[in-house]
C-alpha atoms as one frame of an Amber mdcrd trajectory, in Angstrom:
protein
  50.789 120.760  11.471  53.358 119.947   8.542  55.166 122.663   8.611  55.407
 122.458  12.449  56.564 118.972  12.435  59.090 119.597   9.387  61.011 122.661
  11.791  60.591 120.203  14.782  62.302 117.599  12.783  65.509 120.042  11.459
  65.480 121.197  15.467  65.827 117.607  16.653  69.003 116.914  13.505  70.837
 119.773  14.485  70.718 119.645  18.240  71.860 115.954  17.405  74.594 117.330
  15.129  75.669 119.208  18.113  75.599 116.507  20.426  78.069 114.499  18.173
  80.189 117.425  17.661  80.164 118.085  21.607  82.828 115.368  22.925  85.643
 117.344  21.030  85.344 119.900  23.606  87.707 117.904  25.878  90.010 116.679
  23.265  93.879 117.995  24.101  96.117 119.704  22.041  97.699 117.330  19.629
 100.834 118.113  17.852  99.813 120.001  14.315  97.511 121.879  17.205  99.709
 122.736  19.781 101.871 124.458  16.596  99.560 126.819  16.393  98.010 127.502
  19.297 101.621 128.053  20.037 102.140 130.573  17.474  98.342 131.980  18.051
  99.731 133.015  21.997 102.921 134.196  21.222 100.974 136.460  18.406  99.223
 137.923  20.804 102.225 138.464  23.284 103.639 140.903  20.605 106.084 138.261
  18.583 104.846 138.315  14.435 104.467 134.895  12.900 107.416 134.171  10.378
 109.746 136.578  11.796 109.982 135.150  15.103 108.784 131.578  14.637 108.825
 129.319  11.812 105.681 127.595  11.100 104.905 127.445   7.653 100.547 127.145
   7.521  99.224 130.706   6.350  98.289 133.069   9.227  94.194 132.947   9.525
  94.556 129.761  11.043  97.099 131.109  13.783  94.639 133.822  13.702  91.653
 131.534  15.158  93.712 130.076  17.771  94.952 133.845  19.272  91.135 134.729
  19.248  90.550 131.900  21.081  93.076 132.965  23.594  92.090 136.150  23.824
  88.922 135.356  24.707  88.829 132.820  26.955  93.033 132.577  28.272  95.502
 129.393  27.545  92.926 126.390  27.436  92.568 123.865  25.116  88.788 123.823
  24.392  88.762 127.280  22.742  89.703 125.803  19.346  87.195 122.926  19.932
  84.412 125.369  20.130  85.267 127.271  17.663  85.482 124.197  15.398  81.683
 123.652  16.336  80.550 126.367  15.158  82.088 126.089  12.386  80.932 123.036
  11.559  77.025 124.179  12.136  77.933 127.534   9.553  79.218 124.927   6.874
  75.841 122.878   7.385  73.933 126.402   6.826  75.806 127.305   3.922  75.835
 123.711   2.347  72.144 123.620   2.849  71.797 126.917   1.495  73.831 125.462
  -1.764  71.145 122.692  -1.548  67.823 125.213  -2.302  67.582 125.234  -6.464
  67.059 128.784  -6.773  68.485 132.161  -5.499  67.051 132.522  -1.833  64.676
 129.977  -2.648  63.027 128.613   1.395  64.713 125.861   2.271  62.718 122.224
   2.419  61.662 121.698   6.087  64.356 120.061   7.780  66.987 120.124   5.196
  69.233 122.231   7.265  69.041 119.857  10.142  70.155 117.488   7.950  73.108
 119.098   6.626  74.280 120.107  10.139  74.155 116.169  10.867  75.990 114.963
   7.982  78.413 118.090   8.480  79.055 116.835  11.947  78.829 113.412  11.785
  81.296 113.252   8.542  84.146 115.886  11.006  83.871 114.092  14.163  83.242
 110.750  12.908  85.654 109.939  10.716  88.129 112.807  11.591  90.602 111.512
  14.780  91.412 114.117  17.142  94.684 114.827  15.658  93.193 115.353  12.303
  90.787 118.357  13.488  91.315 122.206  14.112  93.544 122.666  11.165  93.013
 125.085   8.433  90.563 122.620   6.074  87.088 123.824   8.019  88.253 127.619
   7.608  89.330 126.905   4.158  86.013 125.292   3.288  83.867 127.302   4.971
  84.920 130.399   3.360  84.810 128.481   0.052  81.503 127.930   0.243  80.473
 131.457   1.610  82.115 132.730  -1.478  79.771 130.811  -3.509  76.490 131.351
  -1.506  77.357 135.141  -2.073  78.262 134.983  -5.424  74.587 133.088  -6.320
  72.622 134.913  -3.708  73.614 138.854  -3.226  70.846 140.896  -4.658  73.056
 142.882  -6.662  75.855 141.414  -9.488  78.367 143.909  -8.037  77.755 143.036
  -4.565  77.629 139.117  -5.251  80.813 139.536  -7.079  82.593 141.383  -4.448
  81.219 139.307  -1.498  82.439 136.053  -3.292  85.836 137.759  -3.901  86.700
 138.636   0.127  85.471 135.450   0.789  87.532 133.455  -2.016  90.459 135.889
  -0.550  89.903 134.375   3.455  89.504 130.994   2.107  93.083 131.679  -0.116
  94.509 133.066   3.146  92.931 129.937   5.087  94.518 127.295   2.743  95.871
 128.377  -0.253  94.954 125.242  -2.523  91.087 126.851  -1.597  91.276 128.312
  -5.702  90.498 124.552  -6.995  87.217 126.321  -5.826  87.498 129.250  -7.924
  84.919 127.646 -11.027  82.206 126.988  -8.597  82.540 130.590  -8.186  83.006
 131.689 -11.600  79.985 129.679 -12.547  77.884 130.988  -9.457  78.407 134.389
 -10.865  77.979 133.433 -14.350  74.568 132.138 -14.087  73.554 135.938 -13.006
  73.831 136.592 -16.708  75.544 139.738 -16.147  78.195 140.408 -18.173  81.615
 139.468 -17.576  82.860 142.918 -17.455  80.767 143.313 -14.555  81.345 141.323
 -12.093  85.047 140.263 -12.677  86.534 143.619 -11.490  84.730 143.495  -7.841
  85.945 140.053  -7.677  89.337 140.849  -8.377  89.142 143.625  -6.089  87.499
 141.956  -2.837  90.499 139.081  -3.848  93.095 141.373  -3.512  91.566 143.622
  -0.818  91.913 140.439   1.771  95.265 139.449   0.111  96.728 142.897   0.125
  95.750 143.788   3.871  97.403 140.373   4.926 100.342 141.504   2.990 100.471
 144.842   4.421 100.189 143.881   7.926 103.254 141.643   7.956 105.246 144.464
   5.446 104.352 146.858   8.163 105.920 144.608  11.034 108.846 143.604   9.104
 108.092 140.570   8.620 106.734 140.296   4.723 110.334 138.555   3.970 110.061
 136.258   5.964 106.614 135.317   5.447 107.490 135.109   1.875 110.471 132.384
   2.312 108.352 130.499   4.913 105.040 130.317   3.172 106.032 130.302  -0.263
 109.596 128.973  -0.816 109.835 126.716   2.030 106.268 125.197   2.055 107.033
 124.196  -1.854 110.313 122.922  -1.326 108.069 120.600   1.575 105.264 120.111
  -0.771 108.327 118.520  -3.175 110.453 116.452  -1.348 107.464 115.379   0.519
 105.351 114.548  -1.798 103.396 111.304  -1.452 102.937 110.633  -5.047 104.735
 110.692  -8.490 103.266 107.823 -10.666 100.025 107.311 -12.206  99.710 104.290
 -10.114 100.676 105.813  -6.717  98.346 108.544  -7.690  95.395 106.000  -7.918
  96.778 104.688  -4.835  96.093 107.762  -3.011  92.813 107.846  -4.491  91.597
 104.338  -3.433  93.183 104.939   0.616  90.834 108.308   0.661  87.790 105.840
  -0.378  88.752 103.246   1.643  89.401 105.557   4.602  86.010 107.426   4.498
  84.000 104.412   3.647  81.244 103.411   3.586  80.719 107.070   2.795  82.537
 107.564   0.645  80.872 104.859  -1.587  77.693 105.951  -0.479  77.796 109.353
  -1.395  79.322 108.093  -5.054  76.088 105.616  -5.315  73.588 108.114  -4.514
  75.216 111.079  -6.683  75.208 108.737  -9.699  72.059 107.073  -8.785  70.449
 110.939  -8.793  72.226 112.506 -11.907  70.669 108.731 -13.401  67.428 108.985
 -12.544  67.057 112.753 -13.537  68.328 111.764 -17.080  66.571 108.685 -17.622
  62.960 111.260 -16.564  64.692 113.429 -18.387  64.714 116.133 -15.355  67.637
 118.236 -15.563  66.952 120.194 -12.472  67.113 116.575 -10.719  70.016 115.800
 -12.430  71.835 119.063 -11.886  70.855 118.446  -7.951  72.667 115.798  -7.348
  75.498 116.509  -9.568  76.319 119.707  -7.509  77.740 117.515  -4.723  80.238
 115.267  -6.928  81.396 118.306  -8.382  82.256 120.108  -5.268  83.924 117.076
  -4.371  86.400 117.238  -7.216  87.204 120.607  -6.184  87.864 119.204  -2.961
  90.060 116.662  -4.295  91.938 118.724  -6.792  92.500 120.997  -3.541  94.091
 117.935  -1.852  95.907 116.452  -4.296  97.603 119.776  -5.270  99.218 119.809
  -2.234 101.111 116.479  -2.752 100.695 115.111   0.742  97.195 113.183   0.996
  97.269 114.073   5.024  93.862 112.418   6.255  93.297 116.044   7.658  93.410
 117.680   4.351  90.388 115.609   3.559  88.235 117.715   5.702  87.309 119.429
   2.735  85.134 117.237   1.855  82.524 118.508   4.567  80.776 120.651   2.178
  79.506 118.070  -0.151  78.670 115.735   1.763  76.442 118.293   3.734  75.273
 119.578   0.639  74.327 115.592  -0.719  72.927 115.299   3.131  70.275 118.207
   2.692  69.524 117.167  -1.042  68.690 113.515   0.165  66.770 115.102   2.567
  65.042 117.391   0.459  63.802 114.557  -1.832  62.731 112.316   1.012  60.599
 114.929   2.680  58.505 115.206  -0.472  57.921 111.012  -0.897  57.249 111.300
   3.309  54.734 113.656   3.161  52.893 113.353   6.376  54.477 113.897   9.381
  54.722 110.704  11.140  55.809 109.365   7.654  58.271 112.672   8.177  59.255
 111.321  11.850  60.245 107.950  10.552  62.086 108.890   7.407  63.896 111.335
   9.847  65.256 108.566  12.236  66.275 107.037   9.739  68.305 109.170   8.361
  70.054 109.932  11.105  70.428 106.512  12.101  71.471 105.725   9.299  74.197
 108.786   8.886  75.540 107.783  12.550  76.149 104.266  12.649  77.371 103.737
   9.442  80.659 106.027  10.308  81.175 105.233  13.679  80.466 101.301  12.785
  83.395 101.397  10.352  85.984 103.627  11.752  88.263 103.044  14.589  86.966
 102.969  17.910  88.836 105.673  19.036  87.966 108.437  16.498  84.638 108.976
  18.329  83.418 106.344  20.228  85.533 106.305  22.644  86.299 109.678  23.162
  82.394 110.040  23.069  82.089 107.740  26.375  85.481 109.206  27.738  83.817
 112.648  27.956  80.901 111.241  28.826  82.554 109.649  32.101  84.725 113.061
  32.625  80.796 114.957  32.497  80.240 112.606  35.062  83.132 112.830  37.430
  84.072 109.338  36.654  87.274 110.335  34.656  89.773 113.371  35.864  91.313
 115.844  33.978  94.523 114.063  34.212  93.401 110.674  32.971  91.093 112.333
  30.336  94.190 114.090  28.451  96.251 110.760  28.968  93.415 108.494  27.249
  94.195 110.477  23.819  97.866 108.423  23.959  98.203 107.432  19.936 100.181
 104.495  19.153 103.202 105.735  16.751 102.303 109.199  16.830 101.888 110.888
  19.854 102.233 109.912  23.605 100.005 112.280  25.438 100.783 110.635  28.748
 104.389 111.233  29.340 104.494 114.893  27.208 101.808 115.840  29.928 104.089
 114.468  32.622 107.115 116.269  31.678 105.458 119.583  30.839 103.603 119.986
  34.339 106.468 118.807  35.755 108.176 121.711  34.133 105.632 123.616  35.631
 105.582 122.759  38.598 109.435 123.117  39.199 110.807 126.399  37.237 110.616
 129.995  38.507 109.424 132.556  37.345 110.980 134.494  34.030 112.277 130.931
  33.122 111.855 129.737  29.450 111.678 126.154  27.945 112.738 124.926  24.985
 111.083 121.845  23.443 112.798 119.700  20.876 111.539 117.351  18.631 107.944
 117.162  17.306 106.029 117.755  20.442 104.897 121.182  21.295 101.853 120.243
  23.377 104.554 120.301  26.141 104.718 124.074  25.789 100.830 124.265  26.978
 101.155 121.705  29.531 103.893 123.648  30.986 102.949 127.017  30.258 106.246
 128.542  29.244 106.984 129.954  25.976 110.997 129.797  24.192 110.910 133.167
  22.956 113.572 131.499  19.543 112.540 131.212  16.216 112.758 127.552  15.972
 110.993 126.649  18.421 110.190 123.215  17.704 113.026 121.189  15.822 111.215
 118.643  13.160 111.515 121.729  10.928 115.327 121.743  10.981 116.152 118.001
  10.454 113.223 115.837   9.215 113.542 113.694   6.012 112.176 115.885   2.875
 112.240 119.139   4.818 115.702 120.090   3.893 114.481 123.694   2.773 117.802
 125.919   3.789 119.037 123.287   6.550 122.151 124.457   7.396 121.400 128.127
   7.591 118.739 127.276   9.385 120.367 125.203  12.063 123.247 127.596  12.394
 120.285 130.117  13.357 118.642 127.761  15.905 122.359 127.654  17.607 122.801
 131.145  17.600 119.111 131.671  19.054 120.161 128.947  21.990 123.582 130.958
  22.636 121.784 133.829  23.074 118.313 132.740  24.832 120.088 130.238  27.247
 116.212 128.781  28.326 116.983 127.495  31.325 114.765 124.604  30.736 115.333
 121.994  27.733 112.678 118.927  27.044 113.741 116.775  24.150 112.327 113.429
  22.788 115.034 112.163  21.154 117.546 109.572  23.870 118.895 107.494  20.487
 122.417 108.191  20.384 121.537 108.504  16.344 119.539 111.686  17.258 120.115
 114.620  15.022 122.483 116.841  17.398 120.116 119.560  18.199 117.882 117.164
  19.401 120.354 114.872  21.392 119.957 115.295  25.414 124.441 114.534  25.383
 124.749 117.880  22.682 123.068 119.697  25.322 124.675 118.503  28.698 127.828
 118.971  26.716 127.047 122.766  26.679 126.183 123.199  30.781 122.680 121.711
  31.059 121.719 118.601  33.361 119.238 115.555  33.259 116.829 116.159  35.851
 114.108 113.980  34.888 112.650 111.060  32.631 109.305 110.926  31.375 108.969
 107.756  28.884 110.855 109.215  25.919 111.155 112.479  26.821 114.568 113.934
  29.005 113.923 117.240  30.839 117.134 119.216  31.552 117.910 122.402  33.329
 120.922 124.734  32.994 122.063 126.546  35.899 121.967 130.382  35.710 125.783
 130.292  34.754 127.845 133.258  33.646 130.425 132.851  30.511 129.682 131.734
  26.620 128.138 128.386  25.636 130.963 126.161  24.758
């Protein structure tokens, strides 16, 4: 009867992690998202990331979005499904870091748990715009890396396992080797010599690092990828950066705790409460339990902070401990609640508990309401057209007029007709379902603040590519006459296109199929 009630209990957590994970399947394209899905379609049309577009994440993530395509055509959900089960592998493999020994049974309904707290903590305190970037992928593989390295049967294996997975997560998000001593220190515990597992690391490392690098050497591309990925995204990471001081640093610190809390103080109270409480019995195992989460969250923060930036997004690394401190609460509560209606209760309450504190303390639209938005569009009570338009984001992104301009785009240009999107905003490239075909196909790269990475060479490029592409259609955000010139609607008209239509901030023009040079 126990052990019936414990796998009901993980059965009812993880269908409920599920259910709070499912809304996201009719969230839009945001901006960071539309990049690469962008990049993930033209991939697939034959063009090779780097050399023909410059978008400077590393490749699995563009990777993720072309499967998506491939598999289920241009929509906007395939990423958002994806994501899900993502999620539910990073509550496995969390709740697999939970069990204290190699392949040791999990507790009854610890996995449940860790699929709640994985889902609750992505789509709870996460916006919209903040998910489907390369964090889950990174993490994910991070912790497969270290679940192989502890549980293979064989040192070798383990060791080779953890390095192709280290290599995907590296490929993923490079700043995935602050995880590199949780792996080392998987594989030490083995007690097998050093000599004996650090070679098949090395090689399963390389092996994922070396195919990625013959692939784009192959298409002609390993240049580029090179001065986009390497030299460009640190010449970002440093005249972007976000921090310099030991006080800004702390800053940054305190905003990620404020911005996840009450989590965030939560999960620092009941680390230190455990690693207390095991010393004070003196129990190391206890001890060691709880301490397992706070230091895969300094991995997680070393991972963030090397990247100078403190995005919000960048903070979804911090999925695998809290899934990991979900399934170790869990673990410990299912032995005190022994019986199963004791079970039942202590069950409710933790998910309870795990729900409303995020969605109490976080903004009403990072879940809430796009929980009872899809909940209305499930119902028929919301169309397609008001759904996208309800994801409008005050000083970041206005969903409602890109959507306008891009089906009107659409619904207007012939066939063999490209578009050209300026400006920050290529969502419009899905809603109208045209592609550039250019390099620079989105202009932010070429004239924002602190990304001054070869600006002029660059921009005398993106002319060159408009000379020679002539896209009949041009949608740019930028009507201050203090626009950069490349995105000014006048630069354009002065070279043969014309205004055919306003949407809010964005100006659609079209160029006439003229004959002659661009003056």
């Amino acid at each position: 009867m126990r052990r019936w009630a414990g796998k009901g209990i993980g059965a009812a957590l993880g269908l409920l992690a599920v259910a709070f994970a499912a809304p996201s399947l009719t969230y839009p394209l945001s901006r960071d998202q539309a990049l690469y899905w962008y990049v993930g379609r033209e991939w697939l049309a034959g063009a090779v990331p780097y050399r023909d577009m410059v978008e400077h994440k590393t490749p699995l993530v563009y990777a993720v979005y072309a499967l998506g395509i491939a598999l289920t055509g241009e929509t906007m959900w395939a990423i958002r499904a994806t994501e899900i089960v993502g999620t539910l592998v990073v509550g496995w493999l969390a709740a697999r870091l939970a069990a204290g020994k190699t392949r040791e049974p999990l507790p009854a309904g610890a996995l449940g748990a860790a699929l709640l707290v994985a889902s609750v903590f992505y789509y709870g305190y996460l916006p919209f715009q903040d998910q489907a970037h390369s964090e889950l992928g990174c993490a994910l593989f991070a912790a497969a890396a270290v679940v192989s390295a502890r549980d293979a049967r064989s040192d070798r294996l383990a060791a080779l396992a953890a390095g192709l997975c280290l290599g995907l997560a590296f490929v993923a998000k490079p700043p995935a080797l602050a995880f590199t001593p949780l792996v080392v220190a998987a594989l030490h515990r083995r007690r097998a010599g050093v000599a004996r597992w650090v070679p098949p690391l090395s090689l399963g490392f390389l092996a994922v690092l070396g195919a990625v690098v013959a692939y784009f050497a192959s298409r002609g591309a390993l240049a580029a990828m090179i001065d986009v990925v390497v030299r460009a995204n640190g010449a970002f990471a440093l005249e972007g950066r976000k921090a310099s001081t030991a006080g800004e640093w702390l800053w940054r610190l305190w905003k990620a705790l404020d911005w996840f809390q009450p989590w965030s103080w939560i999960f620092l109270g009941l680390s230190l409460a455990g690693i207390t409480r095991g010393l004070v019995r003196g129990d190391a195992s206890l001890a060691r339990r709880y301490a397992k989460p706070l230091l895969w969250a300094a991995c997680a923060y070393l991972a963030v902070v090397v990247q100078l930036k403190f995005y919000v997004y960048q903070h979804a690394l911090f999925i695998v401990p809290c899934a990991l401190l979900g399934a170790t609460l869990w673990a410990d509560l299912s032995r005190i609640a022994r019986s199963p209606v004791r079970r039942v209760a202590a069950a409710t309450a933790f998910a309870a508990v795990a729900i409303v504190t995020c969605v109490a303390d976080t903004p009403h639209d990072t879940w809430w309401l796009r929980a009872r938005n899809a909940l209305r569009f499930a119902r028929g009570q919301l169309d397609p057209t008001a759904l996208v338009d309800s994801f409008d984001v005050a000083d970041w992104i206005d969903m409602t007029s890109s959507r306008a301009a891009g089906e009107w785009v659409r619904t207007h240009a012939q066939p063999g007709e490209h578009l050209l999107v300026r400006g920050y905003d290529p969502q419009i490239y899905y809603f109208a379902g045209r592609r550039y075909g250019g390099r620079f196909f989105w202009s932010s790269v070429l004239v924002t603040p602190g990304l001054s990475y070869r600006r002029d060479e660059w921009l005398a490029a993106d002319r060159a590519d408009i000379e020679r592409l002539r896209p009949a259609w041009v949608v740019t955000g930028f009507q201050q006459p203090t626009a950069p010139e490349c995105e000014s609607p006048a630069w354009f008209e002065a070279m043969g296109w014309e205004r055919r239509a306003v949407f809010g901030p964005f100006v659609v023009l079209y160029r006439p199929n003229r004959t002659g040079a661009i003056q």
